[in-house]
Short mmCIF file of C-alpha atoms and ligand atoms in Angstrom, two decimals:
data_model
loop_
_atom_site.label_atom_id
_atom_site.label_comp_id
_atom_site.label_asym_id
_atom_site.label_seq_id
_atom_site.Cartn_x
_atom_site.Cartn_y
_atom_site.Cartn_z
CA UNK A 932 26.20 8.39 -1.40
CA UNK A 933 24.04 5.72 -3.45
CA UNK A 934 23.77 5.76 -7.01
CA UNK A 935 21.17 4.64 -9.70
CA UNK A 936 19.41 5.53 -11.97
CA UNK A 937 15.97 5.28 -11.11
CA UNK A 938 15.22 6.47 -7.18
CA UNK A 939 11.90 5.05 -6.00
CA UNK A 940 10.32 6.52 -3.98
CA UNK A 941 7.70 4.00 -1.96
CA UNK A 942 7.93 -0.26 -1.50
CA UNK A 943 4.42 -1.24 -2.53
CA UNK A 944 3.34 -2.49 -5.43
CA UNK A 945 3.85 -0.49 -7.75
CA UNK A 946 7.41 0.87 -6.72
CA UNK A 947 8.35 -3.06 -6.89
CA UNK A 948 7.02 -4.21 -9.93
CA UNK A 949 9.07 -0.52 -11.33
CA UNK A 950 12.13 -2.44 -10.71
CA UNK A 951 11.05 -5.41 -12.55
CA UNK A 952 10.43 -3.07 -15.96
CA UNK A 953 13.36 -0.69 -15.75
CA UNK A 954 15.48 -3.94 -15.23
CA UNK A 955 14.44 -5.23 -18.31
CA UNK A 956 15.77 -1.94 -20.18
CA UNK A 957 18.80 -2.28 -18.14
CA UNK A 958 18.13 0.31 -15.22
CA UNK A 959 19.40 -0.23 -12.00
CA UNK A 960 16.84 0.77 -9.23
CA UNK A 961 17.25 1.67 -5.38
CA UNK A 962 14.21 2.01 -3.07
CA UNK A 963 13.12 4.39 -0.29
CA UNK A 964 10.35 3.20 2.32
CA UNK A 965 9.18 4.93 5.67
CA UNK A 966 8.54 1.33 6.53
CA UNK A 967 10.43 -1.46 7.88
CA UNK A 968 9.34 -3.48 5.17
CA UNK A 969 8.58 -3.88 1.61
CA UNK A 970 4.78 -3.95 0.26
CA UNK A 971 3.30 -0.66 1.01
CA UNK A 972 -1.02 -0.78 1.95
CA UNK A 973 -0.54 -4.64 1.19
CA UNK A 974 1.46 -5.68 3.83
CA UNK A 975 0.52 -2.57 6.12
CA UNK A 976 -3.37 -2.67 5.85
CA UNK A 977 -4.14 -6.50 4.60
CA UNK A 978 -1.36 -8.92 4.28
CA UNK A 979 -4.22 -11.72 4.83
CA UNK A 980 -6.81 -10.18 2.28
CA UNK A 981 -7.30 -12.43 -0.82
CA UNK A 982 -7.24 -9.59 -4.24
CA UNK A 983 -9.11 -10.92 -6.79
CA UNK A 984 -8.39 -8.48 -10.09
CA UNK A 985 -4.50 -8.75 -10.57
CA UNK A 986 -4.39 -10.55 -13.69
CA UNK A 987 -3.67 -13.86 -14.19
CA UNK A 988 -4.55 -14.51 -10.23
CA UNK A 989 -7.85 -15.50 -9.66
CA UNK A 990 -7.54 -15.02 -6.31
CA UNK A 991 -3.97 -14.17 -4.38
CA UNK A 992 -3.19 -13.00 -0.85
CA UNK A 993 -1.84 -9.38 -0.57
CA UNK A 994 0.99 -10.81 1.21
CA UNK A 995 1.90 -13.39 -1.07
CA UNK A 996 1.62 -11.23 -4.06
CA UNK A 997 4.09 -9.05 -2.01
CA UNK A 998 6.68 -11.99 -2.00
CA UNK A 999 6.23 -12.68 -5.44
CA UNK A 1000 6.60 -9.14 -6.43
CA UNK A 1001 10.16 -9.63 -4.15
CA UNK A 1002 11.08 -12.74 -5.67
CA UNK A 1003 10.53 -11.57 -9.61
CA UNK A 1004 12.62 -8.51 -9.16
CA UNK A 1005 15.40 -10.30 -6.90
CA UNK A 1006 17.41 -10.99 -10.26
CA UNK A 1007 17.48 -7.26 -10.76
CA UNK A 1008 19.32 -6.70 -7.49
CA UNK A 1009 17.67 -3.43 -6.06
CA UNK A 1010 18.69 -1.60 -3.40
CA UNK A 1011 16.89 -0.46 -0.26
CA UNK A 1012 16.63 1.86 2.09
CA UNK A 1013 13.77 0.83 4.45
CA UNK A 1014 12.93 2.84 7.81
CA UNK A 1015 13.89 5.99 6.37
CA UNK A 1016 11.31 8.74 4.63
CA UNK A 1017 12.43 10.78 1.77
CA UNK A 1018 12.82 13.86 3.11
CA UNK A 1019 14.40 16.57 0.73
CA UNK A 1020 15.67 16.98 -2.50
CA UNK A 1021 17.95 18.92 -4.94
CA UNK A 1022 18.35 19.40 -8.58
CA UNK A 1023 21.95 19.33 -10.00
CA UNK A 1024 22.98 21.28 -12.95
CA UNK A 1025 23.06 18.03 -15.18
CA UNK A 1026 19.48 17.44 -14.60
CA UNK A 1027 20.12 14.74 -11.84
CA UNK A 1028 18.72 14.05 -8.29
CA UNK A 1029 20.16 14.06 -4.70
CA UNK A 1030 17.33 12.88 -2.49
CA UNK A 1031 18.14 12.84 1.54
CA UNK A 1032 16.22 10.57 3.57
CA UNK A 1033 14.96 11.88 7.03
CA UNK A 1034 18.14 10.04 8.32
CA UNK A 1035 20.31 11.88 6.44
CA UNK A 1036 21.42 8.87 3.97
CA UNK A 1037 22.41 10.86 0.35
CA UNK A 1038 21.12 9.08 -3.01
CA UNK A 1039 21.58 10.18 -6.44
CA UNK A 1040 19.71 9.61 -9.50
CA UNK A 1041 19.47 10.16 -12.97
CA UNK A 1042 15.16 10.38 -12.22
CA UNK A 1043 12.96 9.77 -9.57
CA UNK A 1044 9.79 7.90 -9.26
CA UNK A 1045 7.78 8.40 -6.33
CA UNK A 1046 5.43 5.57 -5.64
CA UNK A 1047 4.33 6.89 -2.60
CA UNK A 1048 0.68 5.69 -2.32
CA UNK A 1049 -1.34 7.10 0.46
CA UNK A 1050 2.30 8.41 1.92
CA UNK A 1051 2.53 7.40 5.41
CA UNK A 1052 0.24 5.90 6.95
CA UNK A 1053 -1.43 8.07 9.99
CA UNK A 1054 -4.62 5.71 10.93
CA UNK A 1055 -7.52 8.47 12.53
CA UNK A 1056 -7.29 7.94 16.23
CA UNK A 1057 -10.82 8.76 17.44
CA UNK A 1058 -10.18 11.15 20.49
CA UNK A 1059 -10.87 8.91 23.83
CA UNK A 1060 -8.91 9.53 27.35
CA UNK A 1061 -6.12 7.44 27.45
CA UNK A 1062 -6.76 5.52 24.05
CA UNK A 1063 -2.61 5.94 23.38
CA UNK A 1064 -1.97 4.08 27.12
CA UNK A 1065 -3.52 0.67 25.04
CA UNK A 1066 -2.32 0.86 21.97
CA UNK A 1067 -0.59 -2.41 21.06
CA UNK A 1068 -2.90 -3.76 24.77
CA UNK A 1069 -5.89 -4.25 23.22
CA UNK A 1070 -6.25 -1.16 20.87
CA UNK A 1071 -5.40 -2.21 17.21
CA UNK A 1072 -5.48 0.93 14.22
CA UNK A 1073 -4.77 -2.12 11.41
CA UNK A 1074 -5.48 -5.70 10.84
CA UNK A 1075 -2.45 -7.01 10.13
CA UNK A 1076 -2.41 -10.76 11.35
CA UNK A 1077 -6.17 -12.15 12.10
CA UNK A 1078 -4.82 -14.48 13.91
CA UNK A 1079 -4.08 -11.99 16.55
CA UNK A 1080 -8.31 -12.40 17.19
CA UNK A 1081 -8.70 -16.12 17.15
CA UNK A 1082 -11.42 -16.50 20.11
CA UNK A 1083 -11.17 -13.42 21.25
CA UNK A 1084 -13.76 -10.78 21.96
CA UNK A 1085 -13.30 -7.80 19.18
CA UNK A 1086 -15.56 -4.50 18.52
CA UNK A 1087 -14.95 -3.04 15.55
CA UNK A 1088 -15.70 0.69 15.29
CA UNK A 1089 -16.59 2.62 11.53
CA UNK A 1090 -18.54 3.08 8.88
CA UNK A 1091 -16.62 2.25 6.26
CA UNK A 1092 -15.63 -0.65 4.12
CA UNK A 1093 -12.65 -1.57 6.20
CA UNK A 1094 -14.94 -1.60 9.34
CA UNK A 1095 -17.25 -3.70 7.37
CA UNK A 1096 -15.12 -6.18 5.52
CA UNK A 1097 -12.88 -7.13 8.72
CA UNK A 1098 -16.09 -7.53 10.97
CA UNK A 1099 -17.43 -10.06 8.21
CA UNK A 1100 -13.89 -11.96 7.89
CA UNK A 1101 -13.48 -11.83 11.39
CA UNK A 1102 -16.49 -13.62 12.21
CA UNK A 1103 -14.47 -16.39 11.32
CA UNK A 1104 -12.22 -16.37 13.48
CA UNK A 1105 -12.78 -14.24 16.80
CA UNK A 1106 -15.51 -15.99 19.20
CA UNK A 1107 -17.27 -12.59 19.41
CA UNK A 1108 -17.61 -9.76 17.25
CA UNK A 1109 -19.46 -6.53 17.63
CA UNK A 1110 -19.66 -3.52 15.11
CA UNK A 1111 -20.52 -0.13 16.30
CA UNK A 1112 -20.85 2.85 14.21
CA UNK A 1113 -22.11 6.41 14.86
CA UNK A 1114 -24.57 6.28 12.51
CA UNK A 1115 -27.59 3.66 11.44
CA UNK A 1116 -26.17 4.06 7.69
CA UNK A 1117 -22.93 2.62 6.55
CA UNK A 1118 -20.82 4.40 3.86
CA UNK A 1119 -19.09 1.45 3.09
CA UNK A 1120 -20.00 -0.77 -0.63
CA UNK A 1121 -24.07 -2.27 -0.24
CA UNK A 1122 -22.73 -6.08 -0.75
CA UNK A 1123 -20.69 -5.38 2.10
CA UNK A 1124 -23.45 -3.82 4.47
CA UNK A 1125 -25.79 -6.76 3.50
CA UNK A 1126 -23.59 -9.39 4.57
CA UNK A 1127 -23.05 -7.94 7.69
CA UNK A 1128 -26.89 -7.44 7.96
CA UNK A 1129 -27.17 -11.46 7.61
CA UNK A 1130 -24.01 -12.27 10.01
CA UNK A 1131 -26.37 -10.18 12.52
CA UNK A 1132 -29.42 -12.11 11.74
CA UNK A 1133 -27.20 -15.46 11.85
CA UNK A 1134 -25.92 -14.05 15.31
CA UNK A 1135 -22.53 -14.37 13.94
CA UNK A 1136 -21.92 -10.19 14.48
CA UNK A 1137 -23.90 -7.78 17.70
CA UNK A 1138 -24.49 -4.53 15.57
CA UNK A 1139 -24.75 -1.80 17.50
CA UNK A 1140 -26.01 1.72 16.20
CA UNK A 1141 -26.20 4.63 16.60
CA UNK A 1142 -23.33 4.21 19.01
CA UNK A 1143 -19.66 5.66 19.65
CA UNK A 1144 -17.16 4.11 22.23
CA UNK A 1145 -16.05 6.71 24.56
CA UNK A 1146 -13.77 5.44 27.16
CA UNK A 1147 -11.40 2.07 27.70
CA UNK A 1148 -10.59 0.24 30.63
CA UNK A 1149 -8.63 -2.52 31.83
CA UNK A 1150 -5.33 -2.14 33.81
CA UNK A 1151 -2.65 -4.12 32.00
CA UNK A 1152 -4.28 -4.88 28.44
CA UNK A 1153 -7.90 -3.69 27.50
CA UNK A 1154 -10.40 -5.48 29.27
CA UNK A 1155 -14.03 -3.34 27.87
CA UNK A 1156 -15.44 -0.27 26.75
CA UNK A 1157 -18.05 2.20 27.57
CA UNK A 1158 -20.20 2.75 24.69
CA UNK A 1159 -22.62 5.68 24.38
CA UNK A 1160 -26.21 4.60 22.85
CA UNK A 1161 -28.42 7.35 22.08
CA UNK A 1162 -27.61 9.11 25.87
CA UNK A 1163 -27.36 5.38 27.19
CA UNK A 1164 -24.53 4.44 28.92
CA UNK A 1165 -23.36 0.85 28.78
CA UNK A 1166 -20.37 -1.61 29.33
CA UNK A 1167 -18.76 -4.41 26.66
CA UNK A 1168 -16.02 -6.31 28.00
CA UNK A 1169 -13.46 -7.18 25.22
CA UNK A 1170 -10.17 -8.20 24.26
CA UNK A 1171 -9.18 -6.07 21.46
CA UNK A 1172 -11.29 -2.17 19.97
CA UNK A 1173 -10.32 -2.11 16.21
CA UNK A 1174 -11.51 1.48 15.27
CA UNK A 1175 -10.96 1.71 11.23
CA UNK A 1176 -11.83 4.99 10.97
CA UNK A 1177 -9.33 5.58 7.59
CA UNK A 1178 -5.96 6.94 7.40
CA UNK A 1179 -5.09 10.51 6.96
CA UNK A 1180 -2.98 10.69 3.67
CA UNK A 1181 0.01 12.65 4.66
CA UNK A 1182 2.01 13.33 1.07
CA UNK A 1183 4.63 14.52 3.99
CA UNK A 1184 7.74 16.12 2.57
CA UNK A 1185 7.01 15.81 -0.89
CA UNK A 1186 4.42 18.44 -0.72
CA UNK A 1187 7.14 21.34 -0.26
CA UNK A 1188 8.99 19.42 -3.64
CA UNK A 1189 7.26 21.97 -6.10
CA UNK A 1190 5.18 19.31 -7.33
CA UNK A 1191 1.72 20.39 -8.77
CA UNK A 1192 -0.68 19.30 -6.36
CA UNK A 1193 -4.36 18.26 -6.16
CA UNK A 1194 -6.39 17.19 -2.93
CA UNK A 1195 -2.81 15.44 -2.25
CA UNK A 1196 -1.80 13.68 -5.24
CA UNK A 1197 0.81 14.76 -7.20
CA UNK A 1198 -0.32 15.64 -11.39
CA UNK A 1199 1.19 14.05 -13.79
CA UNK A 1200 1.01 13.37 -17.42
CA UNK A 1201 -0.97 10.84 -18.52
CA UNK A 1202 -1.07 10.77 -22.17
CA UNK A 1203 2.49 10.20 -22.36
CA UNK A 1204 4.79 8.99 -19.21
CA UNK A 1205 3.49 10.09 -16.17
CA UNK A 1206 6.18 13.03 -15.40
CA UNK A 1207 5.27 15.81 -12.81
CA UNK A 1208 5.77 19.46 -13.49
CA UNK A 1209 9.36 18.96 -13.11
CA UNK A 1210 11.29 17.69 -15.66
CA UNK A 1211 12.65 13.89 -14.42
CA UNK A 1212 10.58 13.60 -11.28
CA UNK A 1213 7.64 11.11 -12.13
CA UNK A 1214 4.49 9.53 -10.27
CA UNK A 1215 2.87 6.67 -10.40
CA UNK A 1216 0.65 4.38 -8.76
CA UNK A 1217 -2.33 5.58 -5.84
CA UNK A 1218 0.25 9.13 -5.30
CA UNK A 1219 -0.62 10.71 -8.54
CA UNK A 1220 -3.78 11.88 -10.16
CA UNK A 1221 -5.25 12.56 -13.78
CA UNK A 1222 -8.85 12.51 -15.24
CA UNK A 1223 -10.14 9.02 -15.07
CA UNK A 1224 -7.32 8.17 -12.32
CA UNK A 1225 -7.95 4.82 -10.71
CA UNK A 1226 -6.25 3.56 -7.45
CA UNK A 1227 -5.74 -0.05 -7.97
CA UNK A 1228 -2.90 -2.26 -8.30
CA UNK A 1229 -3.02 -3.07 -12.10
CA UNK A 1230 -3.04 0.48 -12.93
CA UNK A 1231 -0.19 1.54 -10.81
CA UNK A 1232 1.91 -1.69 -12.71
CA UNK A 1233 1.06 -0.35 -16.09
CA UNK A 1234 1.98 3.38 -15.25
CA UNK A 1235 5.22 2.20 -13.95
CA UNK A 1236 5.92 -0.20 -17.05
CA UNK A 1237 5.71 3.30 -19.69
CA UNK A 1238 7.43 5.79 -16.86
CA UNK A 1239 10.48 3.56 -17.63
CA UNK A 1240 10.08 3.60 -21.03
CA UNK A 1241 10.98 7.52 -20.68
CA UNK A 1242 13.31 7.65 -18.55
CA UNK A 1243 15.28 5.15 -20.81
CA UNK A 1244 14.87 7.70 -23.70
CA UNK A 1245 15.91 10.25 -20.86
CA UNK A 1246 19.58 8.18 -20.24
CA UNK A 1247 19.65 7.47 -23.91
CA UNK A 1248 18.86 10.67 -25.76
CA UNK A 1249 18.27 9.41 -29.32
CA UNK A 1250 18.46 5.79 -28.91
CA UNK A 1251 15.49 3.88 -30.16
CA UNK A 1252 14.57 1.16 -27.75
CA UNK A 1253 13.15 -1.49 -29.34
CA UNK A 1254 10.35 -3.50 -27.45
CA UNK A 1255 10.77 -7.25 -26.92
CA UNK A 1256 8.37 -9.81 -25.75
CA UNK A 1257 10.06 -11.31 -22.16
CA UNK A 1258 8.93 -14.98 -23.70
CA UNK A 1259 11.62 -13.74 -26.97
CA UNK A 1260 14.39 -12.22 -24.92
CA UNK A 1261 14.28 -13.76 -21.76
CA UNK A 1262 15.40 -11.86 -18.67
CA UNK A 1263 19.13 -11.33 -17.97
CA UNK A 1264 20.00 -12.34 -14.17
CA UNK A 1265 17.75 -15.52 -15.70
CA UNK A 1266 20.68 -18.36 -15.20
CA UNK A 1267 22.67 -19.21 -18.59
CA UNK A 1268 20.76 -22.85 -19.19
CA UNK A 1269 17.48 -21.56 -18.91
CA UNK A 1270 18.25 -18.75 -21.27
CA UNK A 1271 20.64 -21.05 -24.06
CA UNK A 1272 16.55 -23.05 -23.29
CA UNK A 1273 14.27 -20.03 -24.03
CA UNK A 1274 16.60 -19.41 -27.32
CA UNK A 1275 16.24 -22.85 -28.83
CA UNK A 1276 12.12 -22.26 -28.33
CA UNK A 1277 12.35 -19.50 -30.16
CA UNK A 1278 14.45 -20.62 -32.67
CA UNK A 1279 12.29 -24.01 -33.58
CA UNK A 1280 8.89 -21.41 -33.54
CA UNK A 1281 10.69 -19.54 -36.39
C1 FAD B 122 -8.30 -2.66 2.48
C2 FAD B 122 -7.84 -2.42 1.07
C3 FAD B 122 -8.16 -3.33 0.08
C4 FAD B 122 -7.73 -3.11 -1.23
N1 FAD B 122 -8.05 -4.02 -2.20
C5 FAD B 122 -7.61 -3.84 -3.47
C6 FAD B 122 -7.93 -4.78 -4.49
O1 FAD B 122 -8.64 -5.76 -4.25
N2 FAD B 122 -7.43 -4.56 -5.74
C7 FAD B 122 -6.67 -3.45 -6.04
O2 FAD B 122 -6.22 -3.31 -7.18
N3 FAD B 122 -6.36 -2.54 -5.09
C8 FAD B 122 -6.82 -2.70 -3.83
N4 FAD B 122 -6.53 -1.77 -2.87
C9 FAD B 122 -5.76 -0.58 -3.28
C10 FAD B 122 -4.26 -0.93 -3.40
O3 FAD B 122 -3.77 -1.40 -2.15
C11 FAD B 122 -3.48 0.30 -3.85
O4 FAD B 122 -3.94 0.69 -5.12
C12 FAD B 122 -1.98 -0.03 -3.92
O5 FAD B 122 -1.46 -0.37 -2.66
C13 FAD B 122 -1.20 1.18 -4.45
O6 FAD B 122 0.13 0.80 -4.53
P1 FAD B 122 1.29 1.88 -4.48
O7 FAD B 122 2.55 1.11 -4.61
O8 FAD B 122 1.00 2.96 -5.47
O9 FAD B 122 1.18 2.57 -3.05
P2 FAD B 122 1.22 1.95 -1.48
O10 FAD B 122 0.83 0.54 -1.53
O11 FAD B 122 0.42 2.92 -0.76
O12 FAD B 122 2.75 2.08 -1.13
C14 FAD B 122 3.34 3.33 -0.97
C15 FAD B 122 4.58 3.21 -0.11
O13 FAD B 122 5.27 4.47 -0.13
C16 FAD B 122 5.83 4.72 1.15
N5 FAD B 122 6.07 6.16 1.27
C17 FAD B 122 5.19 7.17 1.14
N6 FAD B 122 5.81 8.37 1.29
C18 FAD B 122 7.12 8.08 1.53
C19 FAD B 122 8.27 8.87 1.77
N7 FAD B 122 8.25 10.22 1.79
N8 FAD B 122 9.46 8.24 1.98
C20 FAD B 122 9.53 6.88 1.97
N9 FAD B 122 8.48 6.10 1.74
C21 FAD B 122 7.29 6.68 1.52
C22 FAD B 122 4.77 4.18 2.11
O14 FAD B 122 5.37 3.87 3.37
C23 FAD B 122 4.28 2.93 1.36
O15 FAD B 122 4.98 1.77 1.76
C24 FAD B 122 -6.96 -1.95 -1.57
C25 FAD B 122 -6.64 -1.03 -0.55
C26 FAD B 122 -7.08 -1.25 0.75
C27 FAD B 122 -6.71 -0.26 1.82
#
């Protein structure tokens, strides 16, 4: 069995930088992920994507703020349990947790924080014969490495931003792109649609619409599609079909938890420490929900920085914790010189 005190439900952002807060109160933190690795949509979805509104950054790669999420929180020593989906859970008598992953491993908690974003990540397979027989030969559900497409032949198929954004970056990099959607109008942001309006009229992107791709060939690896335009059949020969047509958010297990649900986030409350309906069990980041709820990264980091706070007060029933500035304490794990360092700072400012 594994003990801490704060379970976390979910390796992406916001489960990370969790570990970084509670370790400043002193909480020790283990980790659950589905996935084989830490990082959640950010190294799932777009590892290569620059973010540009995490402060501080004007501009930083989702994968590299992934590894410097890892590397700030190393000194806290977390534990994981990657590959393995929380799967069940009980209450004990003294208010504490036994979650069991869908592998059977036991860990027990004095709270839980589920940090489960989108929960797993199901990509909508559009329904073509056969489309399973080239998955991984030529039929990709995510962008995860662009350089997968360098001069290759890609057609992108959505409507959406994702469909939009990759066929702009990718026109960068593959020696032919095409972008087919159902429909003439894109749902996707206008700044987006416009660029890929002038990448057509540059001759850097074929657009073709109204338009859906109905059946793959090739015998080893993809080698084209048949596209249907307005009753016309045609061929496109091609290396890879990307069709970004969204994931289906799959809250999974956690939906039969008792948790108060809406359109599948979990409710929480937000004027005080994000805690569900059940007493210990908290949510933060793109899995929970509240008026004025935003899914971005900087909110998820500031929900997870006052769900600590409580659960301190939780573990310490009556014990005031008072709130120091990390430039005034330091960080414990921090090695001895560069703390005895930070102390004489401090010391010649007062
Ligand atoms: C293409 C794209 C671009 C984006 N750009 C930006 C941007 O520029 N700025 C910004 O702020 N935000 C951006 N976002 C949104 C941002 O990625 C999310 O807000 C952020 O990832 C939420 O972090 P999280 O840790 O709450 O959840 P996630 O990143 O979704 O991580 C949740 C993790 O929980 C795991 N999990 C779920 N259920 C279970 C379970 N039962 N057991 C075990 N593990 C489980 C999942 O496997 C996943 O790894 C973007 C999103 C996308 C898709």
């Amino acid at each position: 069995m594994i003990k801490t005190d704060i379970l976390i439900i979910g390796a992406g952002p916001t489960g990370l930088f969790t570990v970084f807060e509670a370790g400043l109160l002193k909480l020790k933190c283990h980790i659950i992920d589905g996935l084989p690795q830490p990082g959640g949509q950010l190294t799932e979805l777009y590892p290569k994507k620059p973010i540009f509104d995490i402060p501080g950054y004007p501009s930083v790669l989702a994968g590299d703020l992934v590894d410097n999420l890892m590397e700030q929180i190393k000194q806290f020593q977390p534990g994981f349990t990657l590959n393995e989906k929380a799967d069940t859970i009980q209450k004990l008598e003294d208010g504490t947790f036994i979650v069991t992953t869908d592998k059977g491993t036991q860990h027990h908690a004095n709270s839980i924080a589920i940090a489960g974003g989108l929960g797993s990540f199901e990509p909508r397979k559009p329904l073509i014969e056969d489309i399973e027989f080239y998955e991984d030969k030529g039929v990709e559900y995510f962008v995860k490495n662009p350089e997968l497409f360098r001069d290759k032949k890609i057609v992108i198929a959505g409507g959406g931003d994702s469909a939009l954004d990759w066929s702009v970056f990718l026109s960068n990099v593959a020696s032919e792109v095409t972008l087919i959607h159902r429909r003439n109008e894109f749902r996707g942001a206008l700044d987006s649609v416009e660029k890929v309006q002038e990448l057509k009229h540059a001759g850097k992107i074929h657009l073709i619409t109204p338009a859906e791709v109905v059946g793959l060939n090739g015998s080893e690896h993809l080698e084209s599609i048949d596209i249907d335009e307005n009753g016309a059949h045609r061929n496109i020969k091609t290396d890879y079909f990307i069709p970004l047509f969204g994931l289906t958010p799959k809250l999974g297990a956690i939906a039969n938890w008792g948790l108060e649900i809406e359109k599948n986030a979990i409710k929480v409350n937000n004027a005080l420490d994000y805690q569900t309906n059940i007493d210990g069990i908290y949510a933060i980041g793109d899995v929970n929900t509240y008026p004025g709820k935003l899914k971005l990264i900087l909110c998820g980091f500031h929900e997870a920085t006052l769900m600590v706070q409580s659960v301190y007060q939780r573990m310490n029933p009556g014990k005031k914790h008072v709130l120091k500035y990390t430039t005034v304490s330091g960080i414990d794990g921090f090695d001895g010189t560069r703390k005895e360092a930070e102390k004489q700072v401090v010391k010649s400012i007062e």
